[in-house]
Tab-separated table of C-alpha atoms in Angstrom:
chain	number	residue	atom	x	y	z
A	1	MET	CA	86.591	116.635	76.148
A	2	SER	CA	89.401	116.301	78.370
A	3	ASP	CA	89.238	117.167	82.470
A	4	THR	CA	92.190	119.573	81.581
A	5	ALA	CA	90.362	122.489	80.463
A	6	SER	CA	88.350	122.693	83.733
A	7	SER	CA	91.191	121.702	85.622
A	8	THR	CA	93.001	125.308	84.387
A	9	ARG	CA	89.717	127.565	84.737
A	10	SER	CA	90.754	130.795	86.126
A	11	PRO	CA	88.910	132.133	89.776
A	12	GLU	CA	87.421	134.894	88.035
A	13	ASP	CA	85.548	132.619	85.897
A	14	PRO	CA	82.242	131.725	86.461
A	15	GLU	CA	80.925	128.026	87.641
A	16	PRO	CA	79.629	125.694	85.123
A	17	ASP	CA	76.037	125.195	84.883
A	18	GLY	CA	75.089	122.897	87.507
A	19	ALA	CA	78.800	123.431	89.344
A	20	THR	CA	78.450	124.772	93.258
A	21	ALA	CA	81.837	126.726	94.142
A	22	PRO	CA	84.189	124.637	96.927
A	23	GLN	CA	83.095	126.114	100.527
A	24	ASP	CA	86.349	126.984	102.290
A	25	LYS	CA	85.387	124.713	105.125
A	26	GLY	CA	88.181	126.248	107.722
A	27	PRO	CA	90.502	124.824	109.918
A	28	GLU	CA	90.069	120.769	110.691
A	29	PRO	CA	88.247	120.662	114.572
A	30	ALA	CA	90.379	119.383	117.266
A	31	ARG	CA	90.198	115.481	117.527
A	32	SER	CA	89.672	114.611	120.947
A	33	ALA	CA	91.282	111.773	122.869
A	34	TRP	CA	88.986	109.157	122.544
A	35	HIS	CA	89.433	109.370	118.358
A	36	LEU	CA	92.940	109.739	118.385
A	37	VAL	CA	92.393	106.090	120.371
A	38	MET	CA	89.816	104.794	118.262
A	39	ASP	CA	92.306	105.420	115.439
A	40	PHE	CA	95.230	103.531	116.974
A	41	ASP	CA	95.457	100.338	115.648
A	42	ILE	CA	96.928	96.681	116.040
A	43	GLY	CA	96.827	95.580	113.500
A	44	ILE	CA	93.992	96.323	111.395
A	45	VAL	CA	91.639	96.518	114.354
A	46	PRO	CA	91.371	99.591	116.600
A	47	LEU	CA	92.581	99.335	120.135
A	48	PRO	CA	89.574	99.808	121.811
A	49	VAL	CA	87.967	97.239	119.888
A	50	LEU	CA	90.831	94.388	120.262
A	51	THR	CA	90.766	94.898	124.478
A	52	VAL	CA	86.758	94.458	124.084
A	53	LEU	CA	86.973	91.850	121.759
A	54	ALA	CA	90.056	90.208	123.697
A	55	MET	CA	87.874	90.392	126.971
A	56	VAL	CA	85.027	88.895	125.628
A	57	ILE	CA	86.923	86.102	124.273
A	58	ALA	CA	88.268	85.395	127.911
A	59	ALA	CA	84.383	85.336	129.739
A	60	LEU	CA	83.713	82.679	126.730
A	61	THR	CA	86.248	80.488	127.714
A	62	LEU	CA	86.028	81.430	131.659
A	63	THR	CA	82.731	79.946	131.053
A	64	GLY	CA	82.467	77.344	129.000
A	65	ASN	CA	80.823	79.054	126.750
A	66	LEU	CA	83.808	79.262	123.548
A	67	SER	CA	81.559	77.826	120.641
A	68	GLY	CA	82.978	77.128	117.070
A	69	GLU	CA	80.702	79.629	115.997
A	70	LEU	CA	82.061	81.784	113.037
A	71	ALA	CA	82.096	84.955	115.050
A	72	VAL	CA	83.975	84.042	117.905
A	73	ILE	CA	86.175	82.627	115.341
A	74	ILE	CA	87.084	85.548	113.849
A	75	GLY	CA	86.883	87.262	117.263
A	76	ILE	CA	89.950	84.473	118.484
A	77	MET	CA	92.165	84.473	115.488
A	78	ALA	CA	92.148	88.582	115.565
A	79	VAL	CA	92.813	88.802	119.124
A	80	PHE	CA	96.054	87.211	118.586
A	81	ALA	CA	97.004	87.138	115.788
A	82	PHE	CA	97.166	91.007	114.680
A	83	THR	CA	98.150	90.925	118.844
A	84	LEU	CA	101.515	89.046	117.808
A	85	ALA	CA	101.786	90.388	114.512
A	86	GLU	CA	102.055	94.033	116.376
A	87	ILE	CA	105.001	92.860	118.885
A	88	GLY	CA	106.560	91.241	116.332
A	89	ARG	CA	106.620	94.627	114.030
A	90	ARG	CA	107.811	96.514	117.469
A	91	LEU	CA	110.641	94.413	118.555
A	92	PRO	CA	114.087	95.536	117.458
A	93	VAL	CA	116.216	93.998	115.138
A	94	VAL	CA	113.372	91.306	114.949
A	95	ARG	CA	111.091	94.247	113.093
A	96	SER	CA	113.496	94.582	110.433
A	97	ILE	CA	113.345	90.726	109.175
A	98	GLY	CA	110.037	90.175	109.294
A	99	GLY	CA	109.325	90.458	112.546
A	100	ALA	CA	105.346	90.290	112.459
A	101	ALA	CA	105.490	87.302	110.178
A	102	LEU	CA	108.200	85.522	112.432
A	103	PHE	CA	106.216	85.742	115.195
A	104	VAL	CA	102.576	85.017	113.921
A	105	THR	CA	104.167	81.890	112.070
A	106	ILE	CA	106.230	80.662	115.379
A	107	VAL	CA	104.859	81.581	118.472
A	108	PRO	CA	101.368	80.184	118.212
A	109	SER	CA	102.174	77.163	117.918
A	110	TYR	CA	104.589	77.743	121.491
A	111	LEU	CA	101.494	79.455	123.304
A	112	ALA	CA	99.391	76.213	122.130
A	113	TYR	CA	101.986	73.745	123.228
A	114	LYS	CA	101.882	75.507	126.705
A	115	GLY	CA	98.252	76.101	126.516
A	116	VAL	CA	98.394	79.609	127.280
A	117	ILE	CA	96.144	79.305	123.899
A	118	PRO	CA	93.184	77.654	125.984
A	119	GLY	CA	92.255	74.109	124.473
A	120	ALA	CA	88.805	74.827	123.155
A	121	ALA	CA	89.779	77.990	121.130
A	122	VAL	CA	92.637	75.268	119.805
A	123	GLU	CA	89.999	73.054	118.724
A	124	SER	CA	87.342	75.624	117.674
A	125	ILE	CA	90.207	77.271	114.636
A	126	GLY	CA	91.723	73.647	114.160
A	127	GLY	CA	87.931	72.303	113.015
A	128	PHE	CA	86.794	75.675	111.457
A	129	PHE	CA	90.107	75.201	109.045
A	130	THR	CA	90.201	71.826	108.651
A	131	ASP	CA	86.678	71.407	108.112
A	132	THR	CA	85.755	75.226	106.107
A	133	LYS	CA	89.318	74.836	103.535
A	134	VAL	CA	89.335	78.233	104.345
A	135	LEU	CA	93.271	78.721	103.996
A	136	SER	CA	92.335	77.244	99.819
A	137	LEU	CA	90.015	79.790	100.096
A	138	PHE	CA	92.073	82.693	101.082
A	139	ILE	CA	95.160	81.432	98.141
A	140	ALA	CA	91.947	81.278	95.394
A	141	PHE	CA	91.337	85.225	96.060
A	142	VAL	CA	95.054	86.069	96.584
A	143	ILE	CA	95.953	84.184	93.149
A	144	VAL	CA	93.032	85.081	91.089
A	145	GLY	CA	93.360	88.787	92.337
A	146	SER	CA	97.019	89.303	91.401
A	147	ILE	CA	96.821	87.415	87.992
A	148	LEU	CA	93.887	89.688	86.455
A	149	SER	CA	95.097	92.982	87.890
A	150	MET	CA	98.982	92.349	86.914
A	151	ASP	CA	99.725	93.638	83.327
A	152	ARG	CA	99.023	90.801	80.709
A	153	THR	CA	102.761	90.826	79.274
A	154	LEU	CA	104.298	91.180	82.535
A	155	LEU	CA	102.976	87.924	83.532
A	156	ILE	CA	103.536	86.261	80.399
A	157	ARG	CA	107.524	86.854	81.092
A	158	GLY	CA	107.232	86.424	85.113
A	159	PHE	CA	105.973	83.157	84.127
A	160	ALA	CA	107.941	82.286	81.290
A	161	LYS	CA	111.419	83.302	83.204
A	162	ILE	CA	110.903	82.196	86.657
A	163	PHE	CA	111.930	78.580	86.193
A	164	VAL	CA	114.910	79.051	85.402
A	165	PRO	CA	116.377	80.730	88.567
A	166	LEU	CA	114.022	77.742	90.234
A	167	ALA	CA	115.651	74.666	88.419
A	168	ALA	CA	119.232	76.376	88.701
A	169	GLY	CA	118.408	76.891	92.770
A	170	SER	CA	117.293	73.259	93.312
A	171	VAL	CA	119.999	71.506	91.452
A	172	VAL	CA	122.385	73.476	93.891
A	173	ALA	CA	120.453	73.247	97.071
A	174	LEU	CA	120.711	69.383	96.369
A	175	VAL	CA	123.889	69.315	95.897
A	176	VAL	CA	124.897	71.807	98.582
A	177	GLY	CA	122.967	69.890	100.970
A	178	THR	CA	123.937	66.590	100.222
A	179	ALA	CA	127.185	67.503	100.890
A	180	VAL	CA	126.910	69.127	104.270
A	181	GLY	CA	125.091	66.375	105.546
A	182	THR	CA	127.251	63.510	104.898
A	183	ALA	CA	129.625	66.005	106.430
A	184	MET	CA	127.786	66.087	109.759
A	185	GLY	CA	127.552	61.915	109.663
A	186	LEU	CA	123.722	61.540	108.339
A	187	GLY	CA	124.437	59.310	105.212
A	188	LEU	CA	123.854	60.211	101.603
A	189	LYS	CA	120.930	58.638	101.058
A	190	HIS	CA	119.436	60.013	105.038
A	191	THR	CA	120.056	63.315	103.449
A	192	VAL	CA	119.263	63.040	100.257
A	193	PHE	CA	115.807	61.336	100.733
A	194	PHE	CA	114.810	62.678	104.530
A	195	ILE	CA	116.005	65.877	104.892
A	196	VAL	CA	117.029	67.857	100.735
A	197	ILE	CA	114.282	66.628	99.254
A	198	PRO	CA	111.452	66.467	101.950
A	199	ILE	CA	112.328	70.469	101.628
A	200	MET	CA	111.346	70.803	98.514
A	201	ALA	CA	108.539	68.868	98.188
A	202	GLY	CA	105.898	71.400	98.090
A	203	GLY	CA	104.779	70.580	102.526
A	204	VAL	CA	103.294	68.434	104.196
A	205	GLY	CA	99.487	67.212	102.339
A	206	GLU	CA	100.888	67.324	98.471
A	207	GLY	CA	104.954	66.702	99.843
A	208	ALA	CA	105.724	65.336	102.498
A	209	ILE	CA	102.140	62.667	103.043
A	210	PRO	CA	102.815	61.489	99.249
A	211	LEU	CA	106.915	60.993	99.200
A	212	THR	CA	106.606	58.889	102.704
A	213	ILE	CA	103.360	56.961	101.203
A	214	GLY	CA	106.156	56.226	98.167
A	215	TYR	CA	108.665	55.561	100.554
A	216	ALA	CA	106.518	53.141	102.397
A	217	ALA	CA	106.056	50.511	99.218
A	218	ILE	CA	109.966	50.608	99.290
A	219	VAL	CA	110.799	49.816	102.978
A	220	SER	CA	109.112	47.760	105.280
A	221	THR	CA	108.583	50.970	107.890
A	222	SER	CA	105.349	52.724	108.275
A	223	GLN	CA	104.504	55.824	106.061
A	224	GLY	CA	103.516	57.347	109.529
A	225	GLU	CA	106.711	56.511	110.921
A	226	LEU	CA	108.792	57.583	107.950
A	227	LEU	CA	106.161	61.115	108.091
A	228	ALA	CA	108.078	61.321	111.309
A	229	GLN	CA	111.420	61.286	109.980
A	230	VAL	CA	110.989	64.068	107.548
A	231	LEU	CA	108.446	66.375	109.192
A	232	PRO	CA	111.292	68.478	110.868
A	233	ALA	CA	112.761	69.464	107.966
A	234	VAL	CA	109.720	70.347	106.204
A	235	PHE	CA	108.658	72.809	109.372
A	236	VAL	CA	112.363	73.674	109.989
A	237	GLY	CA	112.863	74.400	106.135
A	238	ASN	CA	110.124	76.597	106.299
A	239	LEU	CA	110.692	78.801	108.728
A	240	THR	CA	114.319	78.994	107.794
A	241	ALA	CA	112.745	80.503	104.511
A	242	VAL	CA	110.374	83.136	106.221
A	243	LEU	CA	113.809	84.119	108.174
A	244	LEU	CA	115.385	84.666	104.825
A	245	ALA	CA	112.298	86.488	103.422
A	246	GLY	CA	113.099	89.097	105.883
A	247	LEU	CA	116.493	88.967	105.087
A	248	LEU	CA	115.894	89.692	101.596
A	249	SER	CA	113.058	92.542	102.325
A	250	TYR	CA	115.720	94.476	104.211
A	251	LEU	CA	118.249	93.958	101.528
A	252	GLY	CA	115.714	95.525	98.798
A	253	ARG	CA	114.853	98.574	101.206
A	254	ARG	CA	119.176	99.653	101.549
A	255	ARG	CA	119.653	98.353	98.039
A	256	PRO	CA	116.935	99.771	95.944
A	257	ALA	CA	118.292	98.757	92.628
A	258	LEU	CA	118.071	94.479	93.513
A	259	THR	CA	114.229	95.022	94.048
A	260	GLY	CA	111.091	95.668	91.827
A	261	ASP	CA	108.596	96.269	95.319
A	262	GLY	CA	107.162	93.145	94.372
A	263	ARG	CA	107.212	93.259	90.780
A	264	LEU	CA	108.934	90.171	89.723
A	265	ASP	CA	109.946	91.406	86.111
A	266	ALA	CA	112.576	93.859	85.599
A	267	ALA	CA	111.928	94.752	82.077
A	268	PRO	CA	109.917	98.396	82.235
A	269	GLY	CA	106.334	98.236	82.036
A	270	PRO	CA	102.571	98.578	84.251
A	271	ASP	CA	102.833	96.459	86.940
A	272	LEU	CA	99.073	96.464	88.248
A	273	LEU	CA	96.601	98.396	87.902
A	274	ASP	CA	95.610	101.227	91.240
A	275	ALA	CA	92.725	99.528	93.028
A	276	ALA	CA	92.083	102.693	95.259
A	277	GLY	CA	91.878	104.522	91.850
A	278	PRO	CA	88.898	104.847	89.260
A	279	GLY	CA	87.623	101.860	87.378
A	280	PRO	CA	85.773	101.637	84.285
A	281	GLY	CA	84.153	104.749	83.709
A	282	GLY	CA	86.690	106.744	86.306
A	283	THR	CA	84.071	105.818	89.222
A	284	GLN	CA	85.309	104.338	91.986
A	285	VAL	CA	85.354	100.336	92.321
A	286	SER	CA	82.079	99.810	93.773
A	287	ALA	CA	80.706	96.617	95.529
A	288	ALA	CA	78.868	94.771	93.252
A	289	GLN	CA	82.692	94.823	90.797
A	290	VAL	CA	83.994	92.999	94.035
A	291	ALA	CA	81.423	90.878	94.325
A	292	ALA	CA	81.733	89.574	90.950
A	293	ALA	CA	85.047	89.694	91.277
A	294	GLY	CA	85.037	87.630	94.471
A	295	ILE	CA	82.383	85.209	92.844
A	296	THR	CA	84.698	84.091	89.772
A	297	ALA	CA	87.460	83.604	91.981
A	298	VAL	CA	85.374	81.011	93.568
A	299	THR	CA	84.159	79.504	90.197
A	300	LEU	CA	87.804	79.004	89.424
A	301	TYR	CA	88.319	77.421	92.731
A	302	LEU	CA	85.641	74.811	92.339
A	303	VAL	CA	86.167	74.099	88.962
A	304	GLY	CA	89.785	73.612	90.604
A	305	VAL	CA	88.582	70.942	93.091
A	306	LEU	CA	86.374	68.906	90.346
A	307	ALA	CA	89.722	68.550	88.005
A	308	TYR	CA	91.158	67.034	91.349
A	309	ASP	CA	87.872	64.692	91.969
A	310	LEU	CA	87.849	63.755	88.385
A	311	PHE	CA	91.943	63.574	87.087
A	312	ASP	CA	93.749	63.936	90.490
A	313	PHE	CA	95.069	67.339	89.434
A	314	PRO	CA	96.582	69.547	92.175
A	315	ALA	CA	93.145	72.006	92.277
A	316	PRO	CA	95.574	75.059	93.042
A	317	VAL	CA	97.323	74.853	89.727
A	318	VAL	CA	94.080	73.987	87.311
A	319	MET	CA	92.799	77.433	89.027
A	320	LEU	CA	95.834	78.922	88.489
A	321	VAL	CA	96.059	77.845	85.096
A	322	LEU	CA	92.609	79.112	84.297
A	323	ALA	CA	93.093	82.685	85.527
A	324	VAL	CA	96.109	82.774	83.339
A	325	VAL	CA	94.557	82.176	80.539
A	326	LEU	CA	91.272	84.028	81.230
A	327	LYS	CA	93.888	87.029	81.415
A	328	LEU	CA	95.909	86.272	78.300
A	329	VAL	CA	92.575	85.571	76.121
A	330	HIS	CA	91.475	89.083	77.471
A	331	GLY	CA	88.686	86.689	78.827
A	332	VAL	CA	88.117	89.522	81.642
A	333	THR	CA	86.889	93.010	81.650
A	334	PRO	CA	88.884	96.069	83.694
A	335	ARG	CA	85.374	96.365	85.720
A	336	LEU	CA	86.763	92.510	86.818
A	337	GLN	CA	89.872	93.670	86.772
A	338	HIS	CA	89.650	96.378	89.558
A	339	GLY	CA	86.882	94.351	91.807
A	340	ALA	CA	89.682	91.531	91.703
A	341	ARG	CA	92.220	93.648	92.483
A	342	PHE	CA	90.228	94.567	95.665
A	343	VAL	CA	89.448	91.104	96.398
A	344	CYS	CA	92.634	90.387	96.470
A	345	ASP	CA	94.349	93.864	99.531
A	346	PHE	CA	91.027	93.301	101.250
A	347	CYS	CA	92.574	89.509	102.194
A	348	LEU	CA	95.948	90.224	102.115
A	349	ALA	CA	95.154	93.052	104.882
A	350	ALA	CA	92.262	90.817	107.013
A	351	MET	CA	92.501	87.573	106.632
A	352	ALA	CA	97.056	86.899	105.881
A	353	PHE	CA	98.206	87.288	109.687
A	354	PRO	CA	94.868	84.994	110.845
A	355	MET	CA	95.532	82.271	108.557
A	356	LEU	CA	99.508	82.110	109.628
A	357	PHE	CA	97.972	81.898	112.929
A	358	THR	CA	95.799	78.970	112.625
A	359	PHE	CA	98.283	77.414	110.879
A	360	SER	CA	100.505	77.469	113.419
A	361	ALA	CA	98.273	77.133	116.658
A	362	THR	CA	96.670	74.311	115.108
A	363	GLN	CA	98.578	72.391	112.139
A	364	THR	CA	102.612	73.116	113.897
A	365	PRO	CA	103.350	70.891	116.469
A	366	TRP	CA	106.096	72.289	118.307
A	367	GLN	CA	107.811	69.328	119.705
A	368	THR	CA	108.469	68.748	115.609
A	369	LEU	CA	110.060	71.605	115.239
A	370	VAL	CA	111.935	70.969	118.471
A	371	ASN	CA	113.101	68.177	116.784
A	372	GLY	CA	114.624	70.167	113.895
A	373	PHE	CA	117.277	71.982	116.278
A	374	ALA	CA	119.677	69.019	116.698
A	375	ALA	CA	123.087	70.227	115.124
A	376	GLY	CA	123.555	68.238	112.361
A	377	PRO	CA	119.868	68.273	110.821
A	378	LEU	CA	119.669	71.619	111.349
A	379	ILE	CA	123.030	72.838	109.779
A	380	THR	CA	122.139	70.430	106.961
A	381	ILE	CA	118.220	71.980	106.204
A	382	ALA	CA	119.937	76.035	106.712
A	383	THR	CA	122.570	75.157	104.614
A	384	THR	CA	119.878	73.713	101.723
A	385	VAL	CA	117.577	76.641	101.933
A	386	CYS	CA	120.439	79.448	101.508
A	387	ALA	CA	121.514	77.578	98.558
A	388	LEU	CA	118.445	77.670	97.214
A	389	VAL	CA	117.264	81.342	97.746
A	390	ALA	CA	121.279	82.403	96.515
A	391	THR	CA	120.947	80.617	93.771
A	392	GLY	CA	117.809	81.611	92.672
A	393	PHE	CA	119.350	85.292	93.443
A	394	ALA	CA	121.580	85.229	90.890
A	395	ALA	CA	120.456	83.488	88.630
A	396	SER	CA	117.482	86.311	88.648
A	397	ARG	CA	119.802	88.926	87.591
A	398	ARG	CA	120.544	86.350	84.143
A	399	VAL	CA	117.151	86.551	82.613
A	400	ASN	CA	116.298	89.861	83.372
A	401	LEU	CA	114.037	89.528	86.910
A	402	HIS	CA	114.480	91.601	90.106
A	403	PRO	CA	116.810	89.733	92.579
A	404	VAL	CA	115.014	89.628	95.312
A	405	GLU	CA	111.351	89.098	93.810
A	406	GLY	CA	113.204	86.138	92.115
A	407	ALA	CA	114.867	84.729	95.295
A	408	LEU	CA	111.850	85.290	96.793
A	409	VAL	CA	109.915	82.927	94.382
A	410	VAL	CA	112.463	80.557	94.979
A	411	SER	CA	112.395	80.358	98.383
A	412	THR	CA	109.201	79.177	98.243
A	413	HIS	CA	110.193	76.291	97.228
A	414	SER	CA	111.062	75.213	100.775
A	415	GLY	CA	107.851	76.153	102.135
A	416	MET	CA	105.327	74.402	103.722
A	417	GLY	CA	102.331	74.743	100.702
A	418	GLY	CA	100.218	77.292	100.962
A	419	ALA	CA	100.877	78.092	104.356
A	420	GLY	CA	104.569	78.953	103.675
A	421	ASP	CA	103.704	80.618	100.466
A	422	ILE	CA	101.608	83.312	102.877
A	423	ALA	CA	104.098	83.290	105.554
A	424	ILE	CA	107.442	84.157	103.182
A	425	LEU	CA	105.687	85.968	101.014
A	426	THR	CA	103.988	88.077	104.471
A	427	ALA	CA	107.397	88.352	105.984
A	428	ALA	CA	108.890	90.079	102.617
A	429	ASP	CA	105.895	92.604	102.509
A	430	ARG	CA	105.779	90.946	98.817
A	431	MET	CA	102.632	88.989	98.984
A	432	ARG	CA	101.481	90.352	94.847
A	433	LEU	CA	104.273	87.603	94.305
A	434	MET	CA	101.273	84.644	95.479
A	435	PRO	CA	100.271	83.357	91.699
A	436	PHE	CA	104.418	82.529	90.795
A	437	ALA	CA	104.987	81.338	94.384
A	438	GLN	CA	102.527	78.769	93.766
A	439	ILE	CA	104.141	77.551	90.702
A	440	ALA	CA	107.178	76.747	92.805
A	441	THR	CA	105.437	74.778	95.250
A	442	ARG	CA	103.062	73.582	93.450
A	443	ILE	CA	104.824	72.020	90.245
A	444	GLY	CA	108.714	72.618	91.503
A	445	GLY	CA	106.969	70.450	94.667
A	446	GLY	CA	104.993	67.875	92.237
A	447	ILE	CA	108.000	67.534	89.849
A	448	THR	CA	110.659	67.067	93.604
A	449	VAL	CA	108.243	64.190	94.927
A	450	ALA	CA	107.673	62.417	91.497
A	451	ILE	CA	112.361	62.148	90.561
A	452	ALA	CA	112.374	61.249	94.367
A	453	LEU	CA	110.337	58.616	94.012
A	454	LEU	CA	111.978	57.537	90.829
A	455	ALA	CA	115.296	57.357	92.244
A	456	ALA	CA	114.375	55.770	95.699
A	457	HIS	CA	112.529	52.746	93.648
A	458	THR	CA	116.040	52.692	91.408
A	459	VAL	CA	118.615	52.582	94.339
A	460	GLY	CA	116.878	52.045	97.390
A	461	LEU	CA	116.317	54.235	100.347
């Protein structure tokens, strides 16, 4: 029987057996000043808690007891990441274009360079970041959670359509970037192979490094020297994409007809399951559902790792394909789907900014960023990324994708791998697009590297 009948019972009707009439609790008691302060959050951390945590981290640093213990790592990341994000979120002008993500993407690199972040802290979080591969696990939770909680039909449409703006954007970016770089006196081959291609190669580990290893086999220059030449384009291209993501988000707020608020396909219909709403049987999502979904994501990630070890297939792509297949064949139950959505939401709230902070502080050399700001390379990089995003925006409209979301996915083609995807999508508050972003970054980047090396072997460097 429907709940509608009980909801329309008149006040005079008796309560059903076993039911208790609702009691009038009266007005809520006045909140104390302490409660008001405790409910004022910096990011997700209550202000008093963050203050005490910062003091403890400072004391551990001064006494030389800053270890690599997990609790210490979490404390360092939370203090810096959420504080910087809050500053970026409150600054005039900047806050309208993804200021929080911009600050957490750029400022930690400078603070580490200047020693404001203690060297011991940088060493601790850097070791944790590298040894545990926590970024890969975070991406696994977001990808699997997003795919399993997405409407099946819209998932198919999104993957089928996104290749059109991605391909169009790549071609236009190559042409425009090459023309601008050549006009700036950088040389045709240098512009193509050391600026434009590295921007769209998919980051450092799966883009710039294999790209320069291939270059080194062609020319009599060490791979390290070649890598140093392409890194500025990779870093500054990613930074440009983050800035454009903030602008796209602002455009979506001003022109709602251009955005789906995180939904890629413009066709009508449902998109995501309700994480906070009822799960199977009308009950709230349970801890067991969340744990089961988390282990499912870990399992898919490890299958991807095994595929990389055995066949050299990119682990994130294998994981993404498996998650999509499970969704398409109805291989996961509603219980797991609701749990996966909760896992995804938790990771976005608690881990996105700490991941960006750690990557910036430990994996983004400030001097390399500065090198990319010379006039010629900077203008070439900026116009390349702008052409990529603008073409993605226009082409998305042609295939019935929301232009803002389509352009954001295409912009991740110029990101620094997984960390770049996080920065770009966080700046636009569209992390639900992560599965599509991984297509642009991993598959688009891999195709770019393969074509570039084939061309380099053919025409030389």
